[in-house]
PDB file of C-alpha atoms in Angstrom:
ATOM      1  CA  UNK A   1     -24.462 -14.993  11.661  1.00  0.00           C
ATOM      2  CA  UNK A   2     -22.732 -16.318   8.736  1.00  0.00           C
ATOM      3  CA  UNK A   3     -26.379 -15.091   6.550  1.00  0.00           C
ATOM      4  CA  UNK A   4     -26.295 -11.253   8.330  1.00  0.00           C
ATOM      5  CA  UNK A   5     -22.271 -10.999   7.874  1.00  0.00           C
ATOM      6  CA  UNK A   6     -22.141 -12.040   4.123  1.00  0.00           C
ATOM      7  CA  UNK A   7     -25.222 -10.759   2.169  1.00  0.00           C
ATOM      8  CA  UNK A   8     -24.942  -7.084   3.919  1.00  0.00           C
ATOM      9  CA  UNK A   9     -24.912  -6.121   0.230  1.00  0.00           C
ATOM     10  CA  UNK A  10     -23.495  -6.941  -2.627  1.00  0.00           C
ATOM     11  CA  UNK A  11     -21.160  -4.178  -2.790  1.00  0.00           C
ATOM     12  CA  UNK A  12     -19.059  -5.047   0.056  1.00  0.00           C
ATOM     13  CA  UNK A  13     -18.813  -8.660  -2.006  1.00  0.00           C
ATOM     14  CA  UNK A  14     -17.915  -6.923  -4.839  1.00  0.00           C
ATOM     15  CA  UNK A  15     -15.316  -4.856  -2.850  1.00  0.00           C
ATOM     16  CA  UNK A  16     -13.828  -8.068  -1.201  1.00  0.00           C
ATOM     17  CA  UNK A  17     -13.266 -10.013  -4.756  1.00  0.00           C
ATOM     18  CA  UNK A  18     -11.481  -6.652  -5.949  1.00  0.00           C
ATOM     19  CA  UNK A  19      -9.237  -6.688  -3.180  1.00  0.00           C
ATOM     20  CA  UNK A  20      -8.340  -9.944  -3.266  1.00  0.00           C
ATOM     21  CA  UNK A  21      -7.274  -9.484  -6.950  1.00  0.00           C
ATOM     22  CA  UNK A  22      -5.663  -6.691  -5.590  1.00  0.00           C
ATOM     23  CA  UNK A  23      -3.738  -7.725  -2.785  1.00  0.00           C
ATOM     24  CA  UNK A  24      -2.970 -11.091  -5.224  1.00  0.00           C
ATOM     25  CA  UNK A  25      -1.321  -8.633  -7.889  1.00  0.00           C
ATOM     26  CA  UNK A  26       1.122  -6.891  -5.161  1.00  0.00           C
ATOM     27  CA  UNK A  27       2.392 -10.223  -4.025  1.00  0.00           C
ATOM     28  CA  UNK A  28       2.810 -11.981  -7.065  1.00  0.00           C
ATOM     29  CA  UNK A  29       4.530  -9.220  -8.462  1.00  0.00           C
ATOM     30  CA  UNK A  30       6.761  -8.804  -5.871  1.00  0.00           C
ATOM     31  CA  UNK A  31       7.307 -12.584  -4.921  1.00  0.00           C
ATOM     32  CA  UNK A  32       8.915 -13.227  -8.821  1.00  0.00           C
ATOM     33  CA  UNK A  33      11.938 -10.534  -7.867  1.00  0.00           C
ATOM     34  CA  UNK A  34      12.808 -12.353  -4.072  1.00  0.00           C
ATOM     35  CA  UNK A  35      14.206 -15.325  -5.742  1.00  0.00           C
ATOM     36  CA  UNK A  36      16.439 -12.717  -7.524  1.00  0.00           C
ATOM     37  CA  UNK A  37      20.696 -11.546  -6.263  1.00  0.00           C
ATOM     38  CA  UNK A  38      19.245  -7.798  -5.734  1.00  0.00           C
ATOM     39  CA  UNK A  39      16.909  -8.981  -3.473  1.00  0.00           C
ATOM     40  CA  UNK A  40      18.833 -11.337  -1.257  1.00  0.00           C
ATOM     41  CA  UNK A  41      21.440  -8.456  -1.359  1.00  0.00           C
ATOM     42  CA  UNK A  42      18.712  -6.247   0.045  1.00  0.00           C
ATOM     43  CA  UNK A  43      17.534  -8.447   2.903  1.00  0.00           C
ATOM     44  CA  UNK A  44      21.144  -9.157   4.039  1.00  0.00           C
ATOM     45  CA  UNK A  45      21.893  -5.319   4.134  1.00  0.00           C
ATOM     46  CA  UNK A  46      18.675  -4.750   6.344  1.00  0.00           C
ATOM     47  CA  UNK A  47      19.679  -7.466   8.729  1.00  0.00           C
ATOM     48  CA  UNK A  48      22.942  -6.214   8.960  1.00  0.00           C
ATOM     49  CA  UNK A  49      21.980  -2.758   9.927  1.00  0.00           C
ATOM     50  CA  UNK A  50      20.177  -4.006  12.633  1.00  0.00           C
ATOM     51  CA  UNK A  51      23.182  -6.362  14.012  1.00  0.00           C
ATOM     52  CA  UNK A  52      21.804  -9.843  12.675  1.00  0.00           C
ATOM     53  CA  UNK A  53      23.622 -12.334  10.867  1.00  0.00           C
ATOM     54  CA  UNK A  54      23.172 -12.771   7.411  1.00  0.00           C
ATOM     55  CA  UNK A  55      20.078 -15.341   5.873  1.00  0.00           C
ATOM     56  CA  UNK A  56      20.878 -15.651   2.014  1.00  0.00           C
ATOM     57  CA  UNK A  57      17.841 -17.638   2.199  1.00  0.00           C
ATOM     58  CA  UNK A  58      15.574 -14.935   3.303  1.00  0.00           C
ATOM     59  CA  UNK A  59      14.693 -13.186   0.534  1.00  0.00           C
ATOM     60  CA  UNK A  60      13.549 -16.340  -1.276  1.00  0.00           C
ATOM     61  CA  UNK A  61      11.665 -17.898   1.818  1.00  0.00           C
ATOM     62  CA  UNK A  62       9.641 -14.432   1.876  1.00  0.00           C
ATOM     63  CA  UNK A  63       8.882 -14.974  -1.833  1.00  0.00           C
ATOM     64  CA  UNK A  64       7.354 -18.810  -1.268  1.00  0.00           C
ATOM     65  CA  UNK A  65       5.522 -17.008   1.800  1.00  0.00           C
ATOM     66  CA  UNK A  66       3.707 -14.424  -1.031  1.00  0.00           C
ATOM     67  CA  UNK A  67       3.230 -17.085  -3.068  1.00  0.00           C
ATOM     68  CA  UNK A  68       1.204 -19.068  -0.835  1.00  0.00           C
ATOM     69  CA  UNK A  69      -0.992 -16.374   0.552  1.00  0.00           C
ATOM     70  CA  UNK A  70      -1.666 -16.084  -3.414  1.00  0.00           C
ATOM     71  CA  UNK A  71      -2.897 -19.496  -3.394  1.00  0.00           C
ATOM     72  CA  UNK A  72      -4.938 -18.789  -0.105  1.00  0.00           C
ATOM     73  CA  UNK A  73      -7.135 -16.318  -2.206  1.00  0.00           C
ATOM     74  CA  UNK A  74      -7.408 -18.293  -4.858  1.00  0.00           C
ATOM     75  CA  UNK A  75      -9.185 -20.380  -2.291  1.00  0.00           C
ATOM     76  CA  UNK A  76     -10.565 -18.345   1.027  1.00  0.00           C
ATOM     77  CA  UNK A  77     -13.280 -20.108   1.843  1.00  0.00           C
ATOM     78  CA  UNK A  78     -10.430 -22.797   3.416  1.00  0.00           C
ATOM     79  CA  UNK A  79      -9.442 -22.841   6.872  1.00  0.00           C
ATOM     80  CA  UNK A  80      -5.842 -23.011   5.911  1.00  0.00           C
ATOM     81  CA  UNK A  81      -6.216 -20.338   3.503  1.00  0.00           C
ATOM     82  CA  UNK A  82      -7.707 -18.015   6.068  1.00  0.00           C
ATOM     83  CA  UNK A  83      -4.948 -18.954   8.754  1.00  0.00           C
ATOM     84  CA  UNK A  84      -2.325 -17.802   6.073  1.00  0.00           C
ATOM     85  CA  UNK A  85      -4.248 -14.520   5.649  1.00  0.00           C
ATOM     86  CA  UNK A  86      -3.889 -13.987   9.189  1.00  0.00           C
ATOM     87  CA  UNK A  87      -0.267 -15.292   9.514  1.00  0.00           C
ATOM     88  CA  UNK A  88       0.300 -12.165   6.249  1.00  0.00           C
ATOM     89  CA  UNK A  89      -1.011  -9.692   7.952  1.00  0.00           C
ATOM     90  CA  UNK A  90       0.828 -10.303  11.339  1.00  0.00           C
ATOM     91  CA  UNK A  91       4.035 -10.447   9.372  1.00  0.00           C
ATOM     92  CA  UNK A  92       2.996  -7.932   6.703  1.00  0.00           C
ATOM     93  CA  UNK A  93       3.726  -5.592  10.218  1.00  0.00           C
ATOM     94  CA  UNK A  94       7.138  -6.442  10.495  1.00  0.00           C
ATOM     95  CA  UNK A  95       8.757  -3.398   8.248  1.00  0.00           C
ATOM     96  CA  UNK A  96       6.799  -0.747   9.921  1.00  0.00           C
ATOM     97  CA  UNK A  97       9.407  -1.574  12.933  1.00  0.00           C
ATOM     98  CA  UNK A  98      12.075  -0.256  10.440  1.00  0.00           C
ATOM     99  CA  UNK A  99      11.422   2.787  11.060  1.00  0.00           C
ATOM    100  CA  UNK A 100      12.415   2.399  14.477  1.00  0.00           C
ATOM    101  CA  UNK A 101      15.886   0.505  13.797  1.00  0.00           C
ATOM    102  CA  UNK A 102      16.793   1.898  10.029  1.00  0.00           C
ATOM    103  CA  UNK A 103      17.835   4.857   8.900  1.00  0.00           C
ATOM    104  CA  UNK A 104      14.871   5.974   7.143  1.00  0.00           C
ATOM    105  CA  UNK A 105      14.880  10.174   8.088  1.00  0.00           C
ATOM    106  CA  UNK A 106      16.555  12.895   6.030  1.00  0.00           C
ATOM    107  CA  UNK A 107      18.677  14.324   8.283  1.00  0.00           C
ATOM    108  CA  UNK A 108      18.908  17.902   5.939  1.00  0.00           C
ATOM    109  CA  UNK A 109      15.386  18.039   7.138  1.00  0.00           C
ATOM    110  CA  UNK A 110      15.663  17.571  10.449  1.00  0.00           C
ATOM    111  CA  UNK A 111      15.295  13.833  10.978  1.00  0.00           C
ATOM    112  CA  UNK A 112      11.688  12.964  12.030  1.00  0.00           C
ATOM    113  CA  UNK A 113       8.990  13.734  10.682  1.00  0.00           C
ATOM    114  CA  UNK A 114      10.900  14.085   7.424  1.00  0.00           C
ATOM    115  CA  UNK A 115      11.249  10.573   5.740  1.00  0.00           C
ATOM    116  CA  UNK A 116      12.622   9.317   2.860  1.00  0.00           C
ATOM    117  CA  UNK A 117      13.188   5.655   2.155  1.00  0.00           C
ATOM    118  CA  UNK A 118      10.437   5.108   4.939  1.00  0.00           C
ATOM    119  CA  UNK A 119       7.932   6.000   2.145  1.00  0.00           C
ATOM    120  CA  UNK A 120       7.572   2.554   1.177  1.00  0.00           C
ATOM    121  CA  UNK A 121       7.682   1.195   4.781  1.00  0.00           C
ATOM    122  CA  UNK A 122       4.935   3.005   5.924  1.00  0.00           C
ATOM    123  CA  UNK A 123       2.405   1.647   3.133  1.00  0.00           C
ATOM    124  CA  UNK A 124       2.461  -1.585   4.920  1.00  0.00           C
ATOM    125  CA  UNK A 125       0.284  -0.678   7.519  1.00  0.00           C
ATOM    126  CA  UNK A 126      -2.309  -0.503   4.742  1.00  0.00           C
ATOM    127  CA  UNK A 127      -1.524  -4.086   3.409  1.00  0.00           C
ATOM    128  CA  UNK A 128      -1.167  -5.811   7.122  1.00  0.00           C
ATOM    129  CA  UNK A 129      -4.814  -4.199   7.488  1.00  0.00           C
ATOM    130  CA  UNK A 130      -6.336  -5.515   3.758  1.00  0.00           C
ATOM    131  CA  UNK A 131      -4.669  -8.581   4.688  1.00  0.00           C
ATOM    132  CA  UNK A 132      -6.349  -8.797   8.225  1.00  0.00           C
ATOM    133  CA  UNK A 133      -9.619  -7.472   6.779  1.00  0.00           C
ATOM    134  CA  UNK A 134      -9.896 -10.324   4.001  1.00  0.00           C
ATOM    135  CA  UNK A 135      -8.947 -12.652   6.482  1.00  0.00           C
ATOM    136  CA  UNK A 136     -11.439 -11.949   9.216  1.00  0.00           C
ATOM    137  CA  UNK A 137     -14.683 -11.734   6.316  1.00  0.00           C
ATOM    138  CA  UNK A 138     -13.836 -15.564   5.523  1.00  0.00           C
ATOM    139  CA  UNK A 139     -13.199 -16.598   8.808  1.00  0.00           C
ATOM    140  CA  UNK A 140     -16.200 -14.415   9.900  1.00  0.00           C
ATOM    141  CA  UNK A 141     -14.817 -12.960  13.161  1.00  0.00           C
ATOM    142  CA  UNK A 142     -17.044  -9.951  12.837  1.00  0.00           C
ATOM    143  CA  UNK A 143     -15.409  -7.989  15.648  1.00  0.00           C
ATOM    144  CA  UNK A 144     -12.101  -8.911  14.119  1.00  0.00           C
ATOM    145  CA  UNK A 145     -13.577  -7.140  10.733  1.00  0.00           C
ATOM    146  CA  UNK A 146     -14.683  -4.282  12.234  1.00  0.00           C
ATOM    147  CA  UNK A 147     -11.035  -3.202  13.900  1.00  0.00           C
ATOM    148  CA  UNK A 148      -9.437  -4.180   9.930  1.00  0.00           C
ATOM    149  CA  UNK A 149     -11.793  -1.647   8.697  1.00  0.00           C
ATOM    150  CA  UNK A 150     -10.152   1.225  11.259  1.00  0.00           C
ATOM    151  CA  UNK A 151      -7.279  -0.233   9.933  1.00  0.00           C
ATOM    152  CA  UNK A 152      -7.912   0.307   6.189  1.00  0.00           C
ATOM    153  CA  UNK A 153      -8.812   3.885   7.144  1.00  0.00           C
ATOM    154  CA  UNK A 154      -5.559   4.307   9.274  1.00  0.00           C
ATOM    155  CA  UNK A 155      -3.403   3.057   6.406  1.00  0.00           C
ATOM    156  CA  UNK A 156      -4.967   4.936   3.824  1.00  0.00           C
ATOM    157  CA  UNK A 157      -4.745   8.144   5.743  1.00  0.00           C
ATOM    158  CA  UNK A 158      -1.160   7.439   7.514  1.00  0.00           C
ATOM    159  CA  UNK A 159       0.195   7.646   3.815  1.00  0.00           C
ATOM    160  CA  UNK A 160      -2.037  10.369   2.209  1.00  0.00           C
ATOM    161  CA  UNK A 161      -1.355  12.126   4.668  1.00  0.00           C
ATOM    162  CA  UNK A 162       2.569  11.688   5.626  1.00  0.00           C
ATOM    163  CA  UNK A 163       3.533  11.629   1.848  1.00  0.00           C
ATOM    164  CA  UNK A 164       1.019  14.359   0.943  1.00  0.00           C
ATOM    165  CA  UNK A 165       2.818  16.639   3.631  1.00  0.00           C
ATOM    166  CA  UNK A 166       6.823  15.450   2.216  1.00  0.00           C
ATOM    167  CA  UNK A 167       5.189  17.266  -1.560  1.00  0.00           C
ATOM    168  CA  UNK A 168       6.090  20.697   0.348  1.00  0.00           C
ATOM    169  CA  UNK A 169       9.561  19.738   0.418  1.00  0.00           C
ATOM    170  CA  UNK A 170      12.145  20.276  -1.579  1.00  0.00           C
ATOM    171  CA  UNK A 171      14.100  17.223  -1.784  1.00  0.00           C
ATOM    172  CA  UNK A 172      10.266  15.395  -2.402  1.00  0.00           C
ATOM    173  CA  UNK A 173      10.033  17.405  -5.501  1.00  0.00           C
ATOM    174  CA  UNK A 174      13.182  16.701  -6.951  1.00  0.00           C
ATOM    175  CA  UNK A 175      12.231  12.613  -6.006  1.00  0.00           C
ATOM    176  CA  UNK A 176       9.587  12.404  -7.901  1.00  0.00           C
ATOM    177  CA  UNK A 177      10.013  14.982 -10.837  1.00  0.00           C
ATOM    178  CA  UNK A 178      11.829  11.724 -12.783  1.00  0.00           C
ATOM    179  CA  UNK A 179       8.328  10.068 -11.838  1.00  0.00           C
ATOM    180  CA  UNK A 180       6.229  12.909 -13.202  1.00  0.00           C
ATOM    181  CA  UNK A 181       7.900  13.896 -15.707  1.00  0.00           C
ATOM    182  CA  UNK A 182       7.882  10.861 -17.734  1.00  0.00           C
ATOM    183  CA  UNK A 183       4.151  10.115 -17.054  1.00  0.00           C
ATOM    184  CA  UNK A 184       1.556  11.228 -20.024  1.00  0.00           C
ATOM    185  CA  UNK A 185      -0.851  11.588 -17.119  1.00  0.00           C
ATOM    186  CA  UNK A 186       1.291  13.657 -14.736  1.00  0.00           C
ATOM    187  CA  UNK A 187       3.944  15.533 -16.877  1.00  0.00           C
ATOM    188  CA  UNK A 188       1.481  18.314 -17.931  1.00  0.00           C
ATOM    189  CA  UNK A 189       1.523  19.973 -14.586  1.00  0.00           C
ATOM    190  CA  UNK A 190       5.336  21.100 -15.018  1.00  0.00           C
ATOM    191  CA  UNK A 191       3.982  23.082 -17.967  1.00  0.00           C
ATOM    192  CA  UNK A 192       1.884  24.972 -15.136  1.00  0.00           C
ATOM    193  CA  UNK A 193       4.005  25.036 -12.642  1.00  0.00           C
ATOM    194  CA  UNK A 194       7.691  24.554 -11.351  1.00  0.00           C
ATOM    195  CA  UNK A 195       9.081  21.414 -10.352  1.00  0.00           C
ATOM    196  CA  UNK A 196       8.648  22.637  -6.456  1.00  0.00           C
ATOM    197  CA  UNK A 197       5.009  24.029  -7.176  1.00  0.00           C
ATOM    198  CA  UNK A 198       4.457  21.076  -9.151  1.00  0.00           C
ATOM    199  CA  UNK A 199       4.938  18.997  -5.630  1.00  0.00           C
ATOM    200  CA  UNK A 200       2.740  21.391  -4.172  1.00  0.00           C
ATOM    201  CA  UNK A 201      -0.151  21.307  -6.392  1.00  0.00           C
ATOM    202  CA  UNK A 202       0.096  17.186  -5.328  1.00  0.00           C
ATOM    203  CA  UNK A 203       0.408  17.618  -1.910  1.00  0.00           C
ATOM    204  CA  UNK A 204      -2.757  20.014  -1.798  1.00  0.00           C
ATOM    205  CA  UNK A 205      -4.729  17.517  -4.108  1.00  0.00           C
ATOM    206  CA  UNK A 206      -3.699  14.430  -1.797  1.00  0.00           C
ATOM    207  CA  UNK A 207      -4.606  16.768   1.666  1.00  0.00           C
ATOM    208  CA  UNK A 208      -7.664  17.980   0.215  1.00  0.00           C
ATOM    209  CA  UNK A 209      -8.679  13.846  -0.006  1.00  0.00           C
ATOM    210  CA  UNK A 210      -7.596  13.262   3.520  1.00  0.00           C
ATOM    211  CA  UNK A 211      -9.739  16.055   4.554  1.00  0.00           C
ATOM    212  CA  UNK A 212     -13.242  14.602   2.726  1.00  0.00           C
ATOM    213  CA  UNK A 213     -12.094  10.971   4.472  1.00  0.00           C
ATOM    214  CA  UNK A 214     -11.888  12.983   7.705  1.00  0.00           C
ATOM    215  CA  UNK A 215     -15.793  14.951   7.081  1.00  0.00           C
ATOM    216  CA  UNK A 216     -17.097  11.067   6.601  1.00  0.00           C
ATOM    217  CA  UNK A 217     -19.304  11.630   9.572  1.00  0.00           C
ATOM    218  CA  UNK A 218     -20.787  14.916   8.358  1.00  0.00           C
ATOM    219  CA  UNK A 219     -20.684  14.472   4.784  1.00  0.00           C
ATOM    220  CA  UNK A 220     -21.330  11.553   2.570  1.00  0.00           C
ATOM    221  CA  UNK A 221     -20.340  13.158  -0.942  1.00  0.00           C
ATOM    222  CA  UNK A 222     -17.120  14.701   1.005  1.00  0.00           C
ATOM    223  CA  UNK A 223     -15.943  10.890   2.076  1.00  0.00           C
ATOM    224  CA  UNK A 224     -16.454   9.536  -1.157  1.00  0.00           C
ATOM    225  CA  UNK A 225     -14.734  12.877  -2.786  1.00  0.00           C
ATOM    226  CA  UNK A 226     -11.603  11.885  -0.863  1.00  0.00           C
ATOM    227  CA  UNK A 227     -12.065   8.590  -1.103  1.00  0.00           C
ATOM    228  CA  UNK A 228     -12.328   8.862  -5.642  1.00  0.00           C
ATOM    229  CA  UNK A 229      -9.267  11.401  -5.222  1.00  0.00           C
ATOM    230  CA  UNK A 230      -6.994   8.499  -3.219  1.00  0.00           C
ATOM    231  CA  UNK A 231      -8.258   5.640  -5.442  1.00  0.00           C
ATOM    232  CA  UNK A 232      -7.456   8.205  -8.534  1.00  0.00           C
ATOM    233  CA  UNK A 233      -3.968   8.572  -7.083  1.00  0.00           C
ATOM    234  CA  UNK A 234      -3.221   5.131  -6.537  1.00  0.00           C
ATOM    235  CA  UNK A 235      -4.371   3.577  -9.519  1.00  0.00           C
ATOM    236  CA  UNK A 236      -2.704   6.726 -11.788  1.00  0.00           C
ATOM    237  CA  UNK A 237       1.094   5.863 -10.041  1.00  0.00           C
ATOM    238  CA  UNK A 238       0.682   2.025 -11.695  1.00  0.00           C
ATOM    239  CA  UNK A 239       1.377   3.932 -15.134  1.00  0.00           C
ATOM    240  CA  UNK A 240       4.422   4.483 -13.644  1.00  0.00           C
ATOM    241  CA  UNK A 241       6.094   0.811 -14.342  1.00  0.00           C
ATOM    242  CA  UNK A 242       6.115   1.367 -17.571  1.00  0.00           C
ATOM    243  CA  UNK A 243       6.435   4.986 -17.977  1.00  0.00           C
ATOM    244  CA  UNK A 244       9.797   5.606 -15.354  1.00  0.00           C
ATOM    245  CA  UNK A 245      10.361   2.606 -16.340  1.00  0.00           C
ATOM    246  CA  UNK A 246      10.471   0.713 -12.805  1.00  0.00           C
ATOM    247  CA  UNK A 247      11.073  -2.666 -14.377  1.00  0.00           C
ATOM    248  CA  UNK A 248      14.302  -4.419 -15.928  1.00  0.00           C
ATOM    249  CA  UNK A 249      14.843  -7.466 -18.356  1.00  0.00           C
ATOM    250  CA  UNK A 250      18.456  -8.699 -17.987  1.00  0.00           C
ATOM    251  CA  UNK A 251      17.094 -12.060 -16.205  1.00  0.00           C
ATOM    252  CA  UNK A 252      15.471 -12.401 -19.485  1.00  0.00           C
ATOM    253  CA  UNK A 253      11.923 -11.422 -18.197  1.00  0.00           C
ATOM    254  CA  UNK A 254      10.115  -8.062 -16.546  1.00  0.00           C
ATOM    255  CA  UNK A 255      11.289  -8.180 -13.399  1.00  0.00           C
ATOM    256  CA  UNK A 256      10.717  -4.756 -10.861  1.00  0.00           C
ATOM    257  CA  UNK A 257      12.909  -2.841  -9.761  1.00  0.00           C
ATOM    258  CA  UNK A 258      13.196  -1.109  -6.306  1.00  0.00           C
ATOM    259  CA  UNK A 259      10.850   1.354  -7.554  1.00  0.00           C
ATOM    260  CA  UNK A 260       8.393  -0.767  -8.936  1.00  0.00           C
ATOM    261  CA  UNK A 261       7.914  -2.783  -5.819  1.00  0.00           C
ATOM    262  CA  UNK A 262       7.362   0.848  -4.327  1.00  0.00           C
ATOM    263  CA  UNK A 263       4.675   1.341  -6.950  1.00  0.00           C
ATOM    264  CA  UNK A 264       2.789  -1.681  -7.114  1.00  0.00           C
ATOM    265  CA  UNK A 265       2.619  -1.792  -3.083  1.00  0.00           C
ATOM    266  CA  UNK A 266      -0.449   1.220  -4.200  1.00  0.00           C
ATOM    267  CA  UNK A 267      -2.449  -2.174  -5.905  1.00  0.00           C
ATOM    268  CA  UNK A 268      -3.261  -2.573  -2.043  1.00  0.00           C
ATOM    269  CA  UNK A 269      -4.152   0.926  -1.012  1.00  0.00           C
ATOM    270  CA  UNK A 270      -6.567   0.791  -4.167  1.00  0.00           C
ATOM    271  CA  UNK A 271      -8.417  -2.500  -2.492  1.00  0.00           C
ATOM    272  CA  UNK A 272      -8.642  -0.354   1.085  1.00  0.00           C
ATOM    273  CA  UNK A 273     -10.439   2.149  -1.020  1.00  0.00           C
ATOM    274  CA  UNK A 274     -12.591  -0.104  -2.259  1.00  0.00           C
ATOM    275  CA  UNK A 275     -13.140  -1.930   1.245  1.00  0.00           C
ATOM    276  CA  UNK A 276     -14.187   1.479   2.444  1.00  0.00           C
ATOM    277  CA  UNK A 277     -15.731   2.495   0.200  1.00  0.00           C
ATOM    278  CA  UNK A 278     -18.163  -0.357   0.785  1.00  0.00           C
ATOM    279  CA  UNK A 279     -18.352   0.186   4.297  1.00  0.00           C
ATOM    280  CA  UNK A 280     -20.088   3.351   3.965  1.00  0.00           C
ATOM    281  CA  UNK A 281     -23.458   4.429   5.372  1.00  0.00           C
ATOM    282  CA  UNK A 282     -24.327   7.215   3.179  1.00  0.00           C
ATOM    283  CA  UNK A 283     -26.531   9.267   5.811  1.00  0.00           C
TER     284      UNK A 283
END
C-alpha cells in the first residue's frame, strides 16, 4: 500500500513538499507575533466575548503550538510529527466556531450572509484541511486522504466564493481600496474603473474561478482555468505585506500586523491549489 499510495506520480510529491513549505511559512510567520502584547490583547478580548476568563498565556502557548507543527514538517516521516499534524488540523477548526459566538456580520447589510471580520475566520477551513491532508499522506490513511482532498476543495471554494460575492458590496470596496490601491499589481484597475466597479471586476474574476473548479467533471482545461485564477489570486495578495504595508518594526524586527496575518493565511490556500491541482485526472 505504502508503494501504490506514494509513487502515484511525482506531481502529487511535488505538490506535498510545496505545501508543506507552504503551510510552514503561515505558521512561522504568524507564531513570531503570539509572543507579542497585541496578540495576548487579542486572545483575551475573544475569550471575553464569549464569557471566559482571561489566559494571558494563550496567545503565546498557541505560538509554541505553530512552532512545533513547523518542526513536524521539517520531519513527517515521524510518528510524532504526523500526530501533531493531526492534533493542527483538529484545532486549526476551532475559529470557524467564531462565527457562531462573535460578532463577525455587518449589521448595515443585514447580518448573515454579509461578513466582515469573519473573512479571516473562514480561511481556516482551508488550513484545518492542508493540515489534515499532509497529515494523512505520511501517516498513509488513504481514506483519511481522500475526505482532506474534499476538504481542500471545500476551503478553497467556501472563500472564493463567500469573499468573491462581499466584492459587490459597498463597504467590501471601500475595505480593500487601501489594499489595491497601493499594490503595483492591483492599482491599475482604479484607472479603469471606480473604486465600487473596481470590487466588481474582482468579484467576477474570483466567481468566474469558482465556476471552472465547479465544471472539473466536464472540463479539464476549465478546472485548471479556475484553479491558475485562485492560485494567481492568492499568491498576488502576498505583495500586499509590503505594499499596504501589513507589517510593523517598533519591537525592533518585522513583525505582522492584523492584516498581515490575514494575508499570509493565503500561503495555505496556495498549497490547496497545488494539492488539487495534483489530484486531477485530466479526462
Amino acid at each position: 500500500m505504502l508503494t501504490s499510495f506514494k509513487s502515484r506520480s511525482l506531481s502529487i510529491a511535488s505538490s506535498v513538499t510545496i505545501s508543506r513549505c507552504l503551510l510552514a511559512s503561515f505558521l512561522l510567520l504568524t507564531a513570531i507575533t503570539r509572543f507579542t502584547a497585541t496578540d495576548s490583547q487579542y486572545f483575551t478580548k475573544q475569550l471575553l466575548e464569549i464569557g471566559l476568563p482571561s489566559m494571558p498565556w494563550l496567545a503565546a502557548g498557541v505560538g509554541v503550538l505553530q512552532l512545533i507543527v513547523v518542526v513536524a514538517l521539517i520531519m513527517p516521516n515521524k510518528r510524532c510529527s504526523q500526530i501533531m499534524l493531526y492534533i493542527y488540523a483538529a484545532l486549526a477548526t476551532v475559529p470557524l466556531w467564531m462565527l457562531l459566538t462573535h460578532p463577525v456580520w455587518i449589521e448595515a447589510l443585514g447580518g448573515f450572509p454579509a461578513i466582515g471580520a469573519g473573512q479571516g475566520l473562514i480561511k481556516y477551513l482551508g488550513i484545518a484541511a492542508v493540515s489534515l491532508y499532509l497529515a494523512s499522506y505520511y501517516a498513509e490513511h488513504t481514506r483519511v486522504n481522500k475526505v482532506a482532498v474534499k476538504l481542500v476543495l471545500a476551503g478553497i471554494l467556501l472563500v472564493m466564493v463567500w469573499i468573491g460575492g462581499m466584492k459587490f458590496t459597498q463597504i467590501e470596496a471601500d475595505g480593500i481600496e487601501g489594499l489595491m490601491s497601493t499594490s503595483p499589481l492591483f492599482s491599475w484597475i482604479y484607472s479603469l474603473f471606480s473604486v465600487l466597479h473596481g470590487s466588481y471586476f474582482i468579484g467576477v474574476v474570483e466567481l468566474l474561478a469558482v465556476l471552472g473548479i465547479a465544471l472539473a467533471r466536464w472540463s479539464d482545461k476549465a478546472y485548471v482555468f479556475g484553479l491558475a485564477v485562485a492560485a494567481l489570486t492568492f499568491a498576488a495578495t502576498q505583495t500586499f505585506v509590503i505594499t499596504l504595508p501589513a507589517y510593523e518594526t517598533s519591537l525592533g524586527l518585522p513583525l505582522l500586523t492584523g492584516s498581515g496575518q490575514f494575508i499570509v493565511k493565503d500561503l495555505v490556500l496556495l498549497a490547496a491549489c497545488f494539492i488539487l491541482f495534483a489530484q486531477r485526472k485530466p479526462s
